[in-house]
mmCIF file of N, CA and C in Angstrom:
data_model
loop_
_atom_site.group_PDB
_atom_site.id
_atom_site.type_symbol
_atom_site.label_atom_id
_atom_site.label_comp_id
_atom_site.label_asym_id
_atom_site.label_seq_id
_atom_site.Cartn_x
_atom_site.Cartn_y
_atom_site.Cartn_z
ATOM 1 N N PHE A 8 111.993 80.688 36.489
ATOM 2 C CA PHE A 8 111.681 81.737 37.420
ATOM 3 C C PHE A 8 112.324 81.535 38.783
ATOM 4 N N ALA A 9 112.930 82.588 39.354
ATOM 5 C CA ALA A 9 113.589 82.509 40.650
ATOM 6 C C ALA A 9 113.370 83.908 41.327
ATOM 7 N N VAL A 10 113.064 83.847 42.540
ATOM 8 C CA VAL A 10 112.919 85.060 43.374
ATOM 9 C C VAL A 10 114.354 85.368 43.873
ATOM 10 N N GLN A 11 114.711 86.616 43.643
ATOM 11 C CA GLN A 11 116.109 87.059 44.048
ATOM 12 C C GLN A 11 116.079 87.599 45.460
ATOM 13 N N PRO A 12 117.145 87.350 46.178
ATOM 14 C CA PRO A 12 117.251 87.879 47.522
ATOM 15 C C PRO A 12 117.332 89.420 47.489
ATOM 16 N N GLY A 13 116.865 90.060 48.576
ATOM 17 C CA GLY A 13 116.968 91.449 48.666
ATOM 18 C C GLY A 13 115.774 92.207 48.106
ATOM 19 N N ILE A 14 114.787 91.474 47.508
ATOM 20 C CA ILE A 14 113.644 92.169 46.994
ATOM 21 C C ILE A 14 112.727 92.567 48.142
ATOM 22 N N PRO A 15 112.361 93.806 48.269
ATOM 23 C CA PRO A 15 111.457 94.274 49.398
ATOM 24 C C PRO A 15 110.105 93.438 49.425
ATOM 25 N N LEU A 16 109.730 93.112 50.627
ATOM 26 C CA LEU A 16 108.582 92.271 50.898
ATOM 27 C C LEU A 16 107.382 92.877 50.172
ATOM 28 N N LEU A 17 107.174 94.174 50.325
ATOM 29 C CA LEU A 17 105.934 94.754 49.773
ATOM 30 C C LEU A 17 105.985 94.671 48.264
ATOM 31 N N ASP A 18 107.139 94.829 47.592
ATOM 32 C CA ASP A 18 107.222 94.720 46.145
ATOM 33 C C ASP A 18 106.869 93.289 45.720
ATOM 34 N N ALA A 19 107.416 92.315 46.437
ATOM 35 C CA ALA A 19 107.094 90.857 46.061
ATOM 36 C C ALA A 19 105.616 90.665 46.148
ATOM 37 N N LEU A 20 104.991 90.998 47.238
ATOM 38 C CA LEU A 20 103.571 90.832 47.484
ATOM 39 C C LEU A 20 102.753 91.565 46.457
ATOM 40 N N GLU A 21 103.118 92.731 46.107
ATOM 41 C CA GLU A 21 102.345 93.535 45.100
ATOM 42 C C GLU A 21 102.451 92.806 43.745
ATOM 43 N N HIS A 22 103.645 92.267 43.386
ATOM 44 C CA HIS A 22 103.736 91.530 42.125
ATOM 45 C C HIS A 22 102.924 90.211 42.125
ATOM 46 N N ALA A 23 102.931 89.610 43.311
ATOM 47 C CA ALA A 23 102.086 88.374 43.474
ATOM 48 C C ALA A 23 100.608 88.711 43.236
ATOM 49 N N SER A 24 100.151 89.850 43.728
ATOM 50 C CA SER A 24 98.774 90.261 43.579
ATOM 51 C C SER A 24 98.430 90.443 42.160
ATOM 52 N N VAL A 25 99.374 91.126 41.416
ATOM 53 C CA VAL A 25 99.167 91.385 40.001
ATOM 54 C C VAL A 25 99.041 90.053 39.200
ATOM 55 N N TYR A 26 99.976 89.122 39.545
ATOM 56 C CA TYR A 26 99.950 87.844 38.828
ATOM 57 C C TYR A 26 98.615 87.125 39.131
ATOM 58 N N LEU A 27 98.149 87.175 40.418
ATOM 59 C CA LEU A 27 96.915 86.497 40.711
ATOM 60 C C LEU A 27 95.723 87.103 39.955
ATOM 61 N N SER A 28 95.706 88.485 39.910
ATOM 62 C CA SER A 28 94.632 89.066 39.163
ATOM 63 C C SER A 28 94.653 88.762 37.642
ATOM 64 N N CYS A 29 95.790 88.660 37.044
ATOM 65 C CA CYS A 29 95.885 88.247 35.650
ATOM 66 C C CYS A 29 95.470 86.847 35.485
ATOM 67 N N ALA A 30 95.899 85.931 36.350
ATOM 68 C CA ALA A 30 95.515 84.510 36.269
ATOM 69 C C ALA A 30 93.988 84.344 36.396
ATOM 70 N N GLU A 31 93.397 85.120 37.241
ATOM 71 C CA GLU A 31 91.952 85.110 37.457
ATOM 72 C C GLU A 31 91.279 85.493 36.112
ATOM 73 N N ALA A 32 91.765 86.596 35.579
ATOM 74 C CA ALA A 32 91.100 87.110 34.294
ATOM 75 C C ALA A 32 91.299 86.057 33.196
ATOM 76 N N LEU A 33 92.422 85.469 33.104
ATOM 77 C CA LEU A 33 92.575 84.443 32.016
ATOM 78 C C LEU A 33 91.733 83.253 32.238
ATOM 79 N N ALA A 34 91.541 82.841 33.504
ATOM 80 C CA ALA A 34 90.761 81.643 33.866
ATOM 81 C C ALA A 34 89.337 81.863 33.490
ATOM 82 N N HIS A 35 88.836 83.137 33.653
ATOM 83 C CA HIS A 35 87.465 83.475 33.301
ATOM 84 C C HIS A 35 87.311 83.536 31.838
ATOM 85 N N GLN A 36 88.348 83.846 31.051
ATOM 86 C CA GLN A 36 88.206 83.926 29.595
ATOM 87 C C GLN A 36 88.314 82.610 28.923
ATOM 88 N N ALA A 37 89.052 81.637 29.494
ATOM 89 C CA ALA A 37 89.368 80.375 28.909
ATOM 90 C C ALA A 37 88.074 79.639 28.396
ATOM 91 N N PRO A 38 87.050 79.469 29.232
ATOM 92 C CA PRO A 38 85.809 78.732 28.830
ATOM 93 C C PRO A 38 85.141 79.313 27.604
ATOM 94 N N THR A 39 85.293 80.635 27.406
ATOM 95 C CA THR A 39 84.587 81.271 26.331
ATOM 96 C C THR A 39 85.454 81.622 25.072
ATOM 97 N N ALA A 40 86.628 80.981 25.093
ATOM 98 C CA ALA A 40 87.513 81.252 23.939
ATOM 99 C C ALA A 40 86.902 80.783 22.653
ATOM 100 N N THR A 41 87.085 81.487 21.574
ATOM 101 C CA THR A 41 86.403 81.105 20.344
ATOM 102 C C THR A 41 86.958 79.895 19.690
ATOM 103 N N ARG A 42 88.207 79.538 20.006
ATOM 104 C CA ARG A 42 88.876 78.374 19.394
ATOM 105 C C ARG A 42 89.462 77.548 20.569
ATOM 106 N N PRO A 43 89.363 76.251 20.404
ATOM 107 C CA PRO A 43 89.845 75.368 21.516
ATOM 108 C C PRO A 43 91.267 75.559 21.874
ATOM 109 N N GLU A 44 92.138 75.776 20.895
ATOM 110 C CA GLU A 44 93.589 76.041 21.183
ATOM 111 C C GLU A 44 93.795 77.322 22.026
ATOM 112 N N HIS A 45 92.882 78.309 21.843
ATOM 113 C CA HIS A 45 93.006 79.525 22.563
ATOM 114 C C HIS A 45 92.669 79.315 24.063
ATOM 115 N N GLY A 46 91.635 78.488 24.302
ATOM 116 C CA GLY A 46 91.260 78.122 25.626
ATOM 117 C C GLY A 46 92.455 77.406 26.363
ATOM 118 N N ALA A 47 93.039 76.497 25.654
ATOM 119 C CA ALA A 47 94.215 75.687 26.219
ATOM 120 C C ALA A 47 95.333 76.671 26.595
ATOM 121 N N SER A 48 95.651 77.629 25.654
ATOM 122 C CA SER A 48 96.721 78.590 25.894
ATOM 123 C C SER A 48 96.421 79.540 27.078
ATOM 124 N N LEU A 49 95.092 79.878 27.233
ATOM 125 C CA LEU A 49 94.704 80.746 28.370
ATOM 126 C C LEU A 49 94.858 79.971 29.651
ATOM 127 N N ARG A 50 94.448 78.694 29.628
ATOM 128 C CA ARG A 50 94.568 77.900 30.856
ATOM 129 C C ARG A 50 96.086 77.772 31.236
ATOM 130 N N TRP A 51 96.894 77.415 30.228
ATOM 131 C CA TRP A 51 98.367 77.294 30.446
ATOM 132 C C TRP A 51 98.955 78.611 31.074
ATOM 133 N N ALA A 52 98.623 79.737 30.497
ATOM 134 C CA ALA A 52 99.148 80.983 30.939
ATOM 135 C C ALA A 52 98.714 81.253 32.385
ATOM 136 N N SER A 53 97.401 80.984 32.629
ATOM 137 C CA SER A 53 96.929 81.102 34.028
ATOM 138 C C SER A 53 97.674 80.222 34.922
ATOM 139 N N GLN A 54 97.934 79.013 34.668
ATOM 140 C CA GLN A 54 98.707 78.126 35.562
ATOM 141 C C GLN A 54 100.071 78.685 35.740
ATOM 142 N N GLN A 55 100.722 79.226 34.791
ATOM 143 C CA GLN A 55 102.123 79.774 34.904
ATOM 144 C C GLN A 55 102.065 80.944 35.850
ATOM 145 N N MET A 56 101.017 81.810 35.722
ATOM 146 C CA MET A 56 100.947 82.971 36.619
ATOM 147 C C MET A 56 100.652 82.629 38.029
ATOM 148 N N LEU A 57 99.856 81.526 38.205
ATOM 149 C CA LEU A 57 99.538 81.066 39.580
ATOM 150 C C LEU A 57 100.832 80.568 40.180
ATOM 151 N N GLY A 58 101.627 79.814 39.434
ATOM 152 C CA GLY A 58 102.852 79.321 39.944
ATOM 153 C C GLY A 58 103.916 80.342 40.303
ATOM 154 N N THR A 59 103.927 81.434 39.560
ATOM 155 C CA THR A 59 104.766 82.506 39.817
ATOM 156 C C THR A 59 104.308 83.288 41.077
ATOM 157 N N ALA A 60 103.045 83.476 41.226
ATOM 158 C CA ALA A 60 102.479 84.110 42.381
ATOM 159 C C ALA A 60 102.767 83.257 43.663
ATOM 160 N N ARG A 61 102.578 82.018 43.480
ATOM 161 C CA ARG A 61 102.893 81.095 44.671
ATOM 162 C C ARG A 61 104.297 81.213 45.021
ATOM 163 N N SER A 62 105.221 81.188 44.074
ATOM 164 C CA SER A 62 106.640 81.396 44.405
ATOM 165 C C SER A 62 106.926 82.704 45.034
ATOM 166 N N LEU A 63 106.376 83.736 44.703
ATOM 167 C CA LEU A 63 106.576 85.070 45.293
ATOM 168 C C LEU A 63 106.101 85.075 46.673
ATOM 169 N N VAL A 64 104.966 84.502 46.896
ATOM 170 C CA VAL A 64 104.381 84.459 48.332
ATOM 171 C C VAL A 64 105.235 83.573 49.236
ATOM 172 N N GLN A 65 105.640 82.371 48.723
ATOM 173 C CA GLN A 65 106.405 81.488 49.533
ATOM 174 C C GLN A 65 107.815 82.126 49.816
ATOM 175 N N ALA A 66 108.372 82.757 48.807
ATOM 176 C CA ALA A 66 109.705 83.399 49.092
ATOM 177 C C ALA A 66 109.552 84.571 50.058
ATOM 178 N N SER A 67 108.401 85.221 50.124
ATOM 179 C CA SER A 67 108.163 86.246 51.099
ATOM 180 C C SER A 67 108.003 85.691 52.413
ATOM 181 N N ILE A 68 107.337 84.560 52.576
ATOM 182 C CA ILE A 68 107.145 83.896 53.872
ATOM 183 C C ILE A 68 108.546 83.421 54.423
ATOM 184 N N ASP A 69 109.235 82.763 53.454
ATOM 185 C CA ASP A 69 110.628 82.274 53.808
ATOM 186 C C ASP A 69 111.547 83.430 54.288
ATOM 187 N N GLY A 70 111.395 84.525 53.574
ATOM 188 C CA GLY A 70 112.244 85.643 53.998
ATOM 189 C C GLY A 70 111.871 86.198 55.336
ATOM 190 N N MET A 71 110.568 86.306 55.593
ATOM 191 C CA MET A 71 110.139 86.707 56.935
ATOM 192 C C MET A 71 110.567 85.729 58.059
ATOM 193 N N HIS A 72 110.517 84.477 57.807
ATOM 194 C CA HIS A 72 111.067 83.514 58.764
ATOM 195 C C HIS A 72 112.557 83.693 59.002
ATOM 196 N N ALA A 73 113.284 83.853 57.899
ATOM 197 C CA ALA A 73 114.717 84.050 58.059
ATOM 198 C C ALA A 73 115.091 85.361 58.832
ATOM 199 N N ALA A 74 114.306 86.420 58.510
ATOM 200 C CA ALA A 74 114.597 87.662 59.276
ATOM 201 C C ALA A 74 114.281 87.511 60.766
ATOM 202 N N LYS A 75 113.219 86.800 61.037
ATOM 203 C CA LYS A 75 112.815 86.543 62.400
ATOM 204 C C LYS A 75 113.881 85.731 63.161
ATOM 205 N N SER A 76 114.385 84.745 62.459
ATOM 206 C CA SER A 76 115.434 83.843 63.013
ATOM 207 C C SER A 76 116.681 84.641 63.297
ATOM 208 N N GLU A 77 117.019 85.471 62.398
ATOM 209 C CA GLU A 77 118.290 86.336 62.562
ATOM 210 C C GLU A 77 118.028 87.276 63.783
ATOM 211 N N GLY A 78 116.764 87.788 64.023
ATOM 212 C CA GLY A 78 116.577 88.699 65.030
ATOM 213 C C GLY A 78 116.558 87.946 66.373
ATOM 214 N N ASP A 79 116.262 86.607 66.384
ATOM 215 C CA ASP A 79 116.190 85.812 67.608
ATOM 216 C C ASP A 79 117.541 85.391 67.974
ATOM 217 N N ALA A 80 118.506 85.430 67.026
ATOM 218 C CA ALA A 80 119.852 84.852 67.269
ATOM 219 C C ALA A 80 120.737 85.698 68.229
#
């Protein structure tokens, strides 16, 4: 997974929000999974979505800092 340059900030943050919502839903489902392997898969998927959301938020922050630095130059 890589965040590509030029993605509008609002788009990146909206996608991060969707990933966080999905990760939350999966985390709530994992403890009640009917089979142990399903719970493990749900936890893994939740972790992947959290990592993706974190990357989107961090790339957004980095982009804001870069834009501010360019404006200050």
